[in-house]
Every structure is written in structure tokens, then in C-alpha cells.
Amino acid sequence: MAIESQEAVSAAILKRLSEIRMRMDAAAKSVGRSTQDITLMAVTKTVPPQQVNVAVAAGVTYLGENRVQEFLSKRDAYDRRAEVQFIGHLQTNKVKQVVGKVTLIHSVDRESLLSEIAKAARQQDLIQDILLEVNIGGEASKSGVMPDELGALLEKAMECPDVRVRGLMTIPPRFETVTQAEECFARMQSLYQQMKITAPQLEILSMGMSGDYETAIRYGATIIRLGSALFGARVYPQPQL
Ligand SMILES: *Cc1c(COP(=O)(O)O)cnc(C)c1O
């Protein structure tokens, strides 16, 4: 692979960002929404902080972290104008390393994780903002609470003074067709509206990634999480032989 200059890499990020913003605008307009109600999150996995900061300097305000170790090793190098949020699967034994260090945890999908987060928040004397992650495709291998168990988890979370539930998040299955994506996002939107009846304070619907963010916007997403559309294809480190 050719080694690109830092300037070329930055220019490519800025070009992708302006394309994304145009597409966000068009998708929002097509359903009568305002782009201001939708926040673009830059998903940083495998991306060096220097490149992440190019996006922040260009106005990206949310950074999404997947892995605890990677987050801890990169956080000090990030431009402080951005808020860092946690979007990856979270093991209960790593909760303490995340609570209080991120403004929002998107991936709360079970009671044991909820109580661990609450405990860590209480110890630090803070209230941790969270989203509940829903397994909208009902796939056995995926994280996320099943839709029919969401109400019970939401109730538990609302009883808990150490966390504040701000909304819902989903990672839908990989789709063959746009129609399948639409079905999932539509189901997620109606679930969100249903939950808002008992919890009107919910205001965040985190859904849509590089391949489907325009569809997600049309179904009410308020945070879209983009990695490759912004930074290019991810390059995972080669295992050492
Ligand atoms: C990697 C990741 C994304 C971004 O994926 P892209 O397809 O590269 O945009 C979004 N959300 C989560 C939870 C992720 O792990």
C-alpha cells in the first residue's frame, strides 16, 4: 500500500465530510426534518488520533469508541472540543474504566451491565448518561436487548438514580436490500415512540452507519455513527507472526 502524505489524508477526510453533510441534508429535507436535529458521530476504531482531529477541527462534535483499551490509549490525544462516547460492547469488568470518562454510553443491553454502571457512577458521585441498545433484528449472535424485553430494562434504568436514560441505540443486521434496512429502522422508530409514552424524556435515537445513514435519518435517527464513510476503509493491524 502506498504511504499517503498527511495532507492527502486530511484532504480526503474533508472531502468525504462535505459529501456526508450534503447527503445528511438531503435525507433530512426529504422527510421535513432539520439537519440540526441530527448529529454526526465519527467512529474512531483503528483511526489514528491525528486523523480523528482533522474531523473535529472541521466541526465533528461526537467521537465514538468501541474498545476500552483503544479508547484509553487514544483519549489524551483527541482534540478536547469533541465529546467522547462509548458505542462498543461493554464487559462488566471494564465498566469502571469507562464511566465518567465518556459523556454517553450507547450500549447498555442488560440489567447486570446497568447495575455495574450505576455502581461505578455512584462511587464517582456522578450521573452517567446512557442509551439502551436494542437487538432490532433479533439475531442470536448480536448484542442488544430483545424488543419485547426493552420495556422492562427501561423501567429498571428509570428507577436508578445514578444513570439517566437518554434514548435508544441499534446496530441492525447487514442487509441485502434497502427495503430490509427500512423495515428495521421503521420498527426501531415505532419502538422509540412507544417508549416515549412512558418516558417522554427520551430524545436520542442512535442508528445509521456508513452504508445506511440516509435511510436511518428518514426514520428519525438523531445520531448517526460513521466510520468508513468518513475515514475510508479500516486498516486493521496485521497479527505479528
Ligand atoms: C464500527 C461501528 C460503526 C461505524 O461503522 P461504519 O460502517 O464504518 O460506518 C458504527 N457503530 C458501531 C457500534 C460500530 O462498531
PDB file of C-alpha atoms and ligand atoms in Angstrom:
ATOM      1  CA  MET A   1       0.000   0.000   0.000  1.00  0.00           C
ATOM      2  CA  ALA A   2       1.267   3.443  -0.873  1.00  0.00           C
ATOM      3  CA  ILE A   3       2.111   5.713   2.017  1.00  0.00           C
ATOM      4  CA  GLU A   4      -0.058   8.796   1.697  1.00  0.00           C
ATOM      5  CA  SER A   5       1.058  12.154   2.965  1.00  0.00           C
ATOM      6  CA  GLN A   6      -0.755  13.571   5.968  1.00  0.00           C
ATOM      7  CA  GLU A   7      -2.063  16.400   3.763  1.00  0.00           C
ATOM      8  CA  ALA A   8      -3.581  13.978   1.285  1.00  0.00           C
ATOM      9  CA  VAL A   9      -5.228  12.021   4.108  1.00  0.00           C
ATOM     10  CA  SER A  10      -6.650  15.224   5.633  1.00  0.00           C
ATOM     11  CA  ALA A  11      -7.951  16.443   2.281  1.00  0.00           C
ATOM     12  CA  ALA A  12      -9.686  13.109   1.716  1.00  0.00           C
ATOM     13  CA  ILE A  13     -11.393  13.277   5.134  1.00  0.00           C
ATOM     14  CA  LEU A  14     -12.606  16.834   4.488  1.00  0.00           C
ATOM     15  CA  LYS A  15     -13.939  15.878   1.075  1.00  0.00           C
ATOM     16  CA  ARG A  16     -15.823  12.876   2.487  1.00  0.00           C
ATOM     17  CA  LEU A  17     -17.194  15.023   5.308  1.00  0.00           C
ATOM     18  CA  SER A  18     -18.640  17.614   2.949  1.00  0.00           C
ATOM     19  CA  GLU A  19     -20.237  14.869   0.849  1.00  0.00           C
ATOM     20  CA  ILE A  20     -21.727  13.301   4.023  1.00  0.00           C
ATOM     21  CA  ARG A  21     -23.127  16.663   5.110  1.00  0.00           C
ATOM     22  CA  MET A  22     -24.806  17.173   1.753  1.00  0.00           C
ATOM     23  CA  ARG A  23     -26.333  13.724   1.897  1.00  0.00           C
ATOM     24  CA  MET A  24     -27.493  14.249   5.504  1.00  0.00           C
ATOM     25  CA  ASP A  25     -29.154  17.498   4.443  1.00  0.00           C
ATOM     26  CA  ALA A  26     -30.924  15.907   1.511  1.00  0.00           C
ATOM     27  CA  ALA A  27     -32.139  12.933   3.573  1.00  0.00           C
ATOM     28  CA  ALA A  28     -33.414  15.213   6.359  1.00  0.00           C
ATOM     29  CA  LYS A  29     -35.178  17.549   3.889  1.00  0.00           C
ATOM     30  CA  SER A  30     -36.854  14.630   2.129  1.00  0.00           C
ATOM     31  CA  VAL A  31     -38.868  13.934   5.306  1.00  0.00           C
ATOM     32  CA  GLY A  32     -39.209  17.517   6.508  1.00  0.00           C
ATOM     33  CA  ARG A  33     -36.579  17.281   9.260  1.00  0.00           C
ATOM     34  CA  SER A  34     -33.900  19.810  10.097  1.00  0.00           C
ATOM     35  CA  THR A  35     -30.270  18.698   9.795  1.00  0.00           C
ATOM     36  CA  GLN A  36     -29.644  20.493  13.073  1.00  0.00           C
ATOM     37  CA  ASP A  37     -31.562  17.750  14.844  1.00  0.00           C
ATOM     38  CA  ILE A  38     -29.115  15.112  13.607  1.00  0.00           C
ATOM     39  CA  THR A  39     -25.598  14.760  14.968  1.00  0.00           C
ATOM     40  CA  LEU A  40     -22.823  13.101  13.021  1.00  0.00           C
ATOM     41  CA  MET A  41     -20.582  10.935  15.187  1.00  0.00           C
ATOM     42  CA  ALA A  42     -17.119   9.969  13.935  1.00  0.00           C
ATOM     43  CA  VAL A  43     -16.426   6.325  14.802  1.00  0.00           C
ATOM     44  CA  THR A  44     -12.725   6.172  15.536  1.00  0.00           C
ATOM     45  CA  LYS A  45     -11.803   2.484  15.691  1.00  0.00           C
ATOM     46  CA  THR A  46      -8.373   1.886  14.072  1.00  0.00           C
ATOM     47  CA  VAL A  47      -8.111   5.563  13.081  1.00  0.00           C
ATOM     48  CA  PRO A  48      -5.052   7.468  14.400  1.00  0.00           C
ATOM     49  CA  PRO A  49      -5.932  10.456  16.650  1.00  0.00           C
ATOM     50  CA  GLN A  50      -4.273  12.866  14.209  1.00  0.00           C
ATOM     51  CA  GLN A  51      -6.868  11.905  11.559  1.00  0.00           C
ATOM     52  CA  VAL A  52      -9.710  11.977  14.066  1.00  0.00           C
ATOM     53  CA  ASN A  53      -8.695  15.521  14.968  1.00  0.00           C
ATOM     54  CA  VAL A  54      -8.963  16.604  11.327  1.00  0.00           C
ATOM     55  CA  ALA A  55     -12.662  15.758  11.530  1.00  0.00           C
ATOM     56  CA  VAL A  56     -13.006  17.571  14.882  1.00  0.00           C
ATOM     57  CA  ALA A  57     -11.329  20.696  13.506  1.00  0.00           C
ATOM     58  CA  ALA A  58     -13.879  20.576  10.670  1.00  0.00           C
ATOM     59  CA  GLY A  59     -16.755  20.618  13.147  1.00  0.00           C
ATOM     60  CA  VAL A  60     -17.428  16.999  14.136  1.00  0.00           C
ATOM     61  CA  THR A  61     -18.528  17.101  17.787  1.00  0.00           C
ATOM     62  CA  TYR A  62     -19.004  13.459  18.797  1.00  0.00           C
ATOM     63  CA  LEU A  63     -16.399  10.692  18.755  1.00  0.00           C
ATOM     64  CA  GLY A  64     -17.491   7.049  19.131  1.00  0.00           C
ATOM     65  CA  GLU A  65     -15.251   4.481  20.806  1.00  0.00           C
ATOM     66  CA  ASN A  66     -15.650   0.710  20.535  1.00  0.00           C
ATOM     67  CA  ARG A  67     -12.896  -0.822  22.551  1.00  0.00           C
ATOM     68  CA  VAL A  68     -11.889   0.123  26.061  1.00  0.00           C
ATOM     69  CA  GLN A  69      -8.135  -0.381  25.560  1.00  0.00           C
ATOM     70  CA  GLU A  70      -8.059   1.584  22.326  1.00  0.00           C
ATOM     71  CA  PHE A  71     -10.117   4.371  23.921  1.00  0.00           C
ATOM     72  CA  LEU A  72      -7.764   4.649  26.907  1.00  0.00           C
ATOM     73  CA  SER A  73      -4.690   4.759  24.703  1.00  0.00           C
ATOM     74  CA  LYS A  74      -6.084   7.451  22.386  1.00  0.00           C
ATOM     75  CA  ARG A  75      -8.239   9.707  24.558  1.00  0.00           C
ATOM     76  CA  ASP A  76      -5.479  12.078  25.654  1.00  0.00           C
ATOM     77  CA  ALA A  77      -4.542  12.756  22.040  1.00  0.00           C
ATOM     78  CA  TYR A  78      -8.027  13.825  20.971  1.00  0.00           C
ATOM     79  CA  ASP A  79      -8.947  17.441  20.382  1.00  0.00           C
ATOM     80  CA  ARG A  80     -10.851  18.396  23.547  1.00  0.00           C
ATOM     81  CA  ARG A  81     -13.560  20.202  21.636  1.00  0.00           C
ATOM     82  CA  ALA A  82     -15.158  16.825  20.871  1.00  0.00           C
ATOM     83  CA  GLU A  83     -17.232  14.720  23.277  1.00  0.00           C
ATOM     84  CA  VAL A  84     -16.199  11.104  23.517  1.00  0.00           C
ATOM     85  CA  GLN A  85     -18.957   8.484  23.753  1.00  0.00           C
ATOM     86  CA  PHE A  86     -18.796   4.703  24.108  1.00  0.00           C
ATOM     87  CA  ILE A  87     -20.584   2.619  21.458  1.00  0.00           C
ATOM     88  CA  GLY A  88     -18.990  -0.852  21.685  1.00  0.00           C
ATOM     89  CA  HIS A  89     -19.999  -3.976  23.550  1.00  0.00           C
ATOM     90  CA  LEU A  90     -19.074  -3.399  27.179  1.00  0.00           C
ATOM     91  CA  GLN A  91     -17.969  -6.142  29.557  1.00  0.00           C
ATOM     92  CA  THR A  92     -18.997  -5.570  33.165  1.00  0.00           C
ATOM     93  CA  ASN A  93     -15.390  -5.872  34.387  1.00  0.00           C
ATOM     94  CA  LYS A  94     -14.374  -2.912  32.205  1.00  0.00           C
ATOM     95  CA  VAL A  95     -17.197  -0.581  33.244  1.00  0.00           C
ATOM     96  CA  LYS A  96     -15.071   1.336  35.764  1.00  0.00           C
ATOM     97  CA  GLN A  97     -12.656   2.365  33.008  1.00  0.00           C
ATOM     98  CA  VAL A  98     -15.441   3.986  31.005  1.00  0.00           C
ATOM     99  CA  VAL A  99     -17.959   5.510  33.441  1.00  0.00           C
ATOM    100  CA  GLY A 100     -17.328   9.216  33.976  1.00  0.00           C
ATOM    101  CA  LYS A 101     -14.827   9.339  31.108  1.00  0.00           C
ATOM    102  CA  VAL A 102     -17.434   9.417  28.335  1.00  0.00           C
ATOM    103  CA  THR A 103     -20.498  11.629  28.064  1.00  0.00           C
ATOM    104  CA  LEU A 104     -22.793   8.832  26.832  1.00  0.00           C
ATOM    105  CA  ILE A 105     -22.707   5.017  26.818  1.00  0.00           C
ATOM    106  CA  HIS A 106     -24.770   3.751  23.846  1.00  0.00           C
ATOM    107  CA  SER A 107     -24.569   0.016  24.504  1.00  0.00           C
ATOM    108  CA  VAL A 108     -26.476  -0.787  27.704  1.00  0.00           C
ATOM    109  CA  ASP A 109     -28.313  -4.011  26.909  1.00  0.00           C
ATOM    110  CA  ARG A 110     -28.701  -5.960  30.151  1.00  0.00           C
ATOM    111  CA  GLU A 111     -29.505  -5.495  33.797  1.00  0.00           C
ATOM    112  CA  SER A 112     -26.110  -6.681  35.061  1.00  0.00           C
ATOM    113  CA  LEU A 113     -24.366  -4.024  32.959  1.00  0.00           C
ATOM    114  CA  LEU A 114     -26.847  -1.373  34.066  1.00  0.00           C
ATOM    115  CA  SER A 115     -26.221  -2.075  37.747  1.00  0.00           C
ATOM    116  CA  GLU A 116     -22.446  -2.117  37.276  1.00  0.00           C
ATOM    117  CA  ILE A 117     -22.601   1.280  35.546  1.00  0.00           C
ATOM    118  CA  ALA A 118     -24.850   2.623  38.306  1.00  0.00           C
ATOM    119  CA  LYS A 119     -22.419   1.387  40.954  1.00  0.00           C
ATOM    120  CA  ALA A 120     -19.408   2.990  39.270  1.00  0.00           C
ATOM    121  CA  ALA A 121     -21.317   6.256  38.789  1.00  0.00           C
ATOM    122  CA  ARG A 122     -22.333   6.306  42.445  1.00  0.00           C
ATOM    123  CA  GLN A 123     -18.731   5.725  43.522  1.00  0.00           C
ATOM    124  CA  GLN A 124     -17.633   8.701  41.448  1.00  0.00           C
ATOM    125  CA  ASP A 125     -20.594  10.762  42.589  1.00  0.00           C
ATOM    126  CA  LEU A 126     -21.862  11.439  39.086  1.00  0.00           C
ATOM    127  CA  ILE A 127     -24.847  10.586  36.918  1.00  0.00           C
ATOM    128  CA  GLN A 128     -23.930   8.618  33.804  1.00  0.00           C
ATOM    129  CA  ASP A 129     -25.956   9.240  30.639  1.00  0.00           C
ATOM    130  CA  ILE A 130     -26.831   6.044  28.780  1.00  0.00           C
ATOM    131  CA  LEU A 131     -28.758   4.665  25.813  1.00  0.00           C
ATOM    132  CA  LEU A 132     -30.392   1.246  25.753  1.00  0.00           C
ATOM    133  CA  GLU A 133     -29.178  -0.894  22.856  1.00  0.00           C
ATOM    134  CA  VAL A 134     -31.893  -2.878  21.073  1.00  0.00           C
ATOM    135  CA  ASN A 135     -31.315  -6.036  19.023  1.00  0.00           C
ATOM    136  CA  ILE A 136     -33.864  -4.981  16.438  1.00  0.00           C
ATOM    137  CA  GLY A 137     -33.046  -7.816  14.033  1.00  0.00           C
ATOM    138  CA  GLY A 138     -33.477 -10.404  16.820  1.00  0.00           C
ATOM    139  CA  GLU A 139     -30.190 -12.077  15.844  1.00  0.00           C
ATOM    140  CA  ALA A 140     -28.955 -14.585  18.421  1.00  0.00           C
ATOM    141  CA  SER A 141     -25.300 -13.622  17.940  1.00  0.00           C
ATOM    142  CA  LYS A 142     -25.758  -9.871  18.381  1.00  0.00           C
ATOM    143  CA  SER A 143     -25.737  -7.719  21.472  1.00  0.00           C
ATOM    144  CA  GLY A 144     -28.740  -5.622  22.403  1.00  0.00           C
ATOM    145  CA  VAL A 145     -31.869  -6.280  24.413  1.00  0.00           C
ATOM    146  CA  MET A 146     -34.671  -8.047  22.531  1.00  0.00           C
ATOM    147  CA  PRO A 147     -37.516  -5.656  21.639  1.00  0.00           C
ATOM    148  CA  ASP A 148     -40.024  -7.428  23.901  1.00  0.00           C
ATOM    149  CA  GLU A 149     -37.667  -7.069  26.892  1.00  0.00           C
ATOM    150  CA  LEU A 150     -36.894  -3.398  26.321  1.00  0.00           C
ATOM    151  CA  GLY A 151     -39.792  -2.081  28.407  1.00  0.00           C
ATOM    152  CA  ALA A 152     -38.603  -3.977  31.491  1.00  0.00           C
ATOM    153  CA  LEU A 153     -34.986  -2.807  31.089  1.00  0.00           C
ATOM    154  CA  LEU A 154     -36.137   0.786  30.592  1.00  0.00           C
ATOM    155  CA  GLU A 155     -38.206   0.564  33.764  1.00  0.00           C
ATOM    156  CA  LYS A 156     -35.186  -0.709  35.729  1.00  0.00           C
ATOM    157  CA  ALA A 157     -32.990   2.054  34.313  1.00  0.00           C
ATOM    158  CA  MET A 158     -35.523   4.733  35.207  1.00  0.00           C
ATOM    159  CA  GLU A 159     -35.622   3.525  38.811  1.00  0.00           C
ATOM    160  CA  CYS A 160     -31.905   4.047  39.034  1.00  0.00           C
ATOM    161  CA  PRO A 161     -30.803   7.492  40.318  1.00  0.00           C
ATOM    162  CA  ASP A 162     -27.183   7.065  39.128  1.00  0.00           C
ATOM    163  CA  VAL A 163     -27.946   6.839  35.423  1.00  0.00           C
ATOM    164  CA  ARG A 164     -30.010   8.957  33.083  1.00  0.00           C
ATOM    165  CA  VAL A 165     -31.559   7.147  30.107  1.00  0.00           C
ATOM    166  CA  ARG A 166     -31.428   9.458  27.117  1.00  0.00           C
ATOM    167  CA  GLY A 167     -32.696   7.179  24.342  1.00  0.00           C
ATOM    168  CA  LEU A 168     -32.156   4.069  22.255  1.00  0.00           C
ATOM    169  CA  MET A 169     -29.440   2.686  20.001  1.00  0.00           C
ATOM    170  CA  THR A 170     -29.356  -0.138  17.478  1.00  0.00           C
ATOM    171  CA  ILE A 171     -26.973  -1.966  15.165  1.00  0.00           C
ATOM    172  CA  PRO A 172     -29.242  -3.650  12.619  1.00  0.00           C
ATOM    173  CA  PRO A 173     -28.275  -6.803  10.708  1.00  0.00           C
ATOM    174  CA  ARG A 174     -26.270  -6.468   7.487  1.00  0.00           C
ATOM    175  CA  PHE A 175     -28.867  -6.040   4.789  1.00  0.00           C
ATOM    176  CA  GLU A 176     -29.120  -7.320   1.283  1.00  0.00           C
ATOM    177  CA  THR A 177     -31.657  -4.687   0.275  1.00  0.00           C
ATOM    178  CA  VAL A 178     -32.688  -1.151   1.165  1.00  0.00           C
ATOM    179  CA  THR A 179     -36.207  -2.411   1.930  1.00  0.00           C
ATOM    180  CA  GLN A 180     -34.864  -4.679   4.696  1.00  0.00           C
ATOM    181  CA  ALA A 181     -32.995  -1.748   6.218  1.00  0.00           C
ATOM    182  CA  GLU A 182     -36.126   0.367   6.047  1.00  0.00           C
ATOM    183  CA  GLU A 183     -38.183  -2.289   7.824  1.00  0.00           C
ATOM    184  CA  CYS A 184     -35.698  -2.424  10.695  1.00  0.00           C
ATOM    185  CA  PHE A 185     -35.392   1.334  11.065  1.00  0.00           C
ATOM    186  CA  ALA A 186     -39.174   1.696  10.897  1.00  0.00           C
ATOM    187  CA  ARG A 187     -39.583  -0.871  13.676  1.00  0.00           C
ATOM    188  CA  MET A 188     -36.952   0.938  15.724  1.00  0.00           C
ATOM    189  CA  GLN A 189     -38.704   4.262  15.219  1.00  0.00           C
ATOM    190  CA  SER A 190     -42.033   2.881  16.368  1.00  0.00           C
ATOM    191  CA  LEU A 191     -40.428   1.191  19.386  1.00  0.00           C
ATOM    192  CA  TYR A 192     -38.821   4.520  20.282  1.00  0.00           C
ATOM    193  CA  GLN A 193     -42.149   6.331  20.027  1.00  0.00           C
ATOM    194  CA  GLN A 194     -43.803   3.656  22.118  1.00  0.00           C
ATOM    195  CA  MET A 195     -41.141   4.005  24.866  1.00  0.00           C
ATOM    196  CA  LYS A 196     -41.567   7.783  24.839  1.00  0.00           C
ATOM    197  CA  ILE A 197     -45.128   7.328  26.061  1.00  0.00           C
ATOM    198  CA  THR A 198     -43.839   6.155  29.454  1.00  0.00           C
ATOM    199  CA  ALA A 199     -40.507   8.004  29.209  1.00  0.00           C
ATOM    200  CA  PRO A 200     -41.127  11.314  27.418  1.00  0.00           C
ATOM    201  CA  GLN A 201     -37.608  12.495  28.347  1.00  0.00           C
ATOM    202  CA  LEU A 202     -36.089  10.160  25.729  1.00  0.00           C
ATOM    203  CA  GLU A 203     -34.611  12.296  22.944  1.00  0.00           C
ATOM    204  CA  ILE A 204     -31.857  10.282  21.280  1.00  0.00           C
ATOM    205  CA  LEU A 205     -32.213   7.614  18.613  1.00  0.00           C
ATOM    206  CA  SER A 206     -28.736   6.396  17.657  1.00  0.00           C
ATOM    207  CA  MET A 207     -28.879   4.449  14.386  1.00  0.00           C
ATOM    208  CA  GLY A 208     -27.389   4.507  10.907  1.00  0.00           C
ATOM    209  CA  MET A 209     -23.820   3.732   9.834  1.00  0.00           C
ATOM    210  CA  SER A 210     -21.818   4.322   6.654  1.00  0.00           C
ATOM    211  CA  GLY A 211     -23.969   2.110   4.428  1.00  0.00           C
ATOM    212  CA  ASP A 212     -27.417   3.170   5.586  1.00  0.00           C
ATOM    213  CA  TYR A 213     -27.331   6.539   7.340  1.00  0.00           C
ATOM    214  CA  GLU A 214     -29.634   8.293   4.881  1.00  0.00           C
ATOM    215  CA  THR A 215     -32.306   5.655   5.447  1.00  0.00           C
ATOM    216  CA  ALA A 216     -31.819   5.936   9.220  1.00  0.00           C
ATOM    217  CA  ILE A 217     -32.291   9.714   9.016  1.00  0.00           C
ATOM    218  CA  ARG A 218     -35.562   9.230   7.169  1.00  0.00           C
ATOM    219  CA  TYR A 219     -36.751   7.068  10.095  1.00  0.00           C
ATOM    220  CA  GLY A 220     -35.876   9.532  12.800  1.00  0.00           C
ATOM    221  CA  ALA A 221     -32.215   8.921  13.743  1.00  0.00           C
ATOM    222  CA  THR A 222     -30.797  11.747  15.861  1.00  0.00           C
ATOM    223  CA  ILE A 223     -27.218  10.413  15.998  1.00  0.00           C
ATOM    224  CA  ILE A 224     -25.646   8.660  13.015  1.00  0.00           C
ATOM    225  CA  ARG A 225     -22.386   6.775  13.620  1.00  0.00           C
ATOM    226  CA  LEU A 226     -19.974   6.879  10.703  1.00  0.00           C
ATOM    227  CA  GLY A 227     -16.581   5.227  10.393  1.00  0.00           C
ATOM    228  CA  SER A 228     -15.543   4.190   6.902  1.00  0.00           C
ATOM    229  CA  ALA A 229     -17.671   6.802   5.077  1.00  0.00           C
ATOM    230  CA  LEU A 230     -15.598   9.445   6.854  1.00  0.00           C
ATOM    231  CA  PHE A 231     -12.153   7.916   7.317  1.00  0.00           C
ATOM    232  CA  GLY A 232     -12.059   5.396   4.453  1.00  0.00           C
ATOM    233  CA  ALA A 233     -11.849   1.612   4.769  1.00  0.00           C
ATOM    234  CA  ARG A 234     -10.491   0.484   8.126  1.00  0.00           C
ATOM    235  CA  VAL A 235      -6.995  -0.965   8.160  1.00  0.00           C
ATOM    236  CA  TYR A 236      -6.716  -3.487  10.984  1.00  0.00           C
ATOM    237  CA  PRO A 237      -3.200  -4.155  12.264  1.00  0.00           C
ATOM    238  CA  GLN A 238      -1.687  -7.379  10.927  1.00  0.00           C
ATOM    239  CA  PRO A 239      -1.172 -10.053  13.555  1.00  0.00           C
ATOM    240  CA  GLN A 240       2.516 -10.477  14.416  1.00  0.00           C
ATOM    241  CA  LEU A 241       3.889 -13.767  13.091  1.00  0.00           C
TER     242      LEU A 241
HETATM  243  C1  LIG B   1     -17.790   0.400  13.519  1.00  0.00           C
HETATM  244  C2  LIG B   1     -19.078   0.888  14.050  1.00  0.00           C
HETATM  245  C3  LIG B   1     -19.793   1.896  13.382  1.00  0.00           C
HETATM  246  C4  LIG B   1     -19.343   2.516  12.086  1.00  0.00           C
HETATM  247  O1  LIG B   1     -19.285   1.587  11.046  1.00  0.00           O
HETATM  248  P1  LIG B   1     -19.091   2.083   9.529  1.00  0.00           P
HETATM  249  O2  LIG B   1     -19.829   1.090   8.732  1.00  0.00           O
HETATM  250  O3  LIG B   1     -17.628   2.083   9.272  1.00  0.00           O
HETATM  251  O4  LIG B   1     -19.668   3.437   9.428  1.00  0.00           O
HETATM  252  C5  LIG B   1     -20.972   2.353  13.967  1.00  0.00           C
HETATM  253  N1  LIG B   1     -21.438   1.848  15.118  1.00  0.00           N
HETATM  254  C6  LIG B   1     -20.778   0.868  15.793  1.00  0.00           C
HETATM  255  C7  LIG B   1     -21.348   0.366  17.075  1.00  0.00           C
HETATM  256  C8  LIG B   1     -19.587   0.373  15.271  1.00  0.00           C
HETATM  257  O5  LIG B   1     -18.940  -0.598  15.932  1.00  0.00           O
END
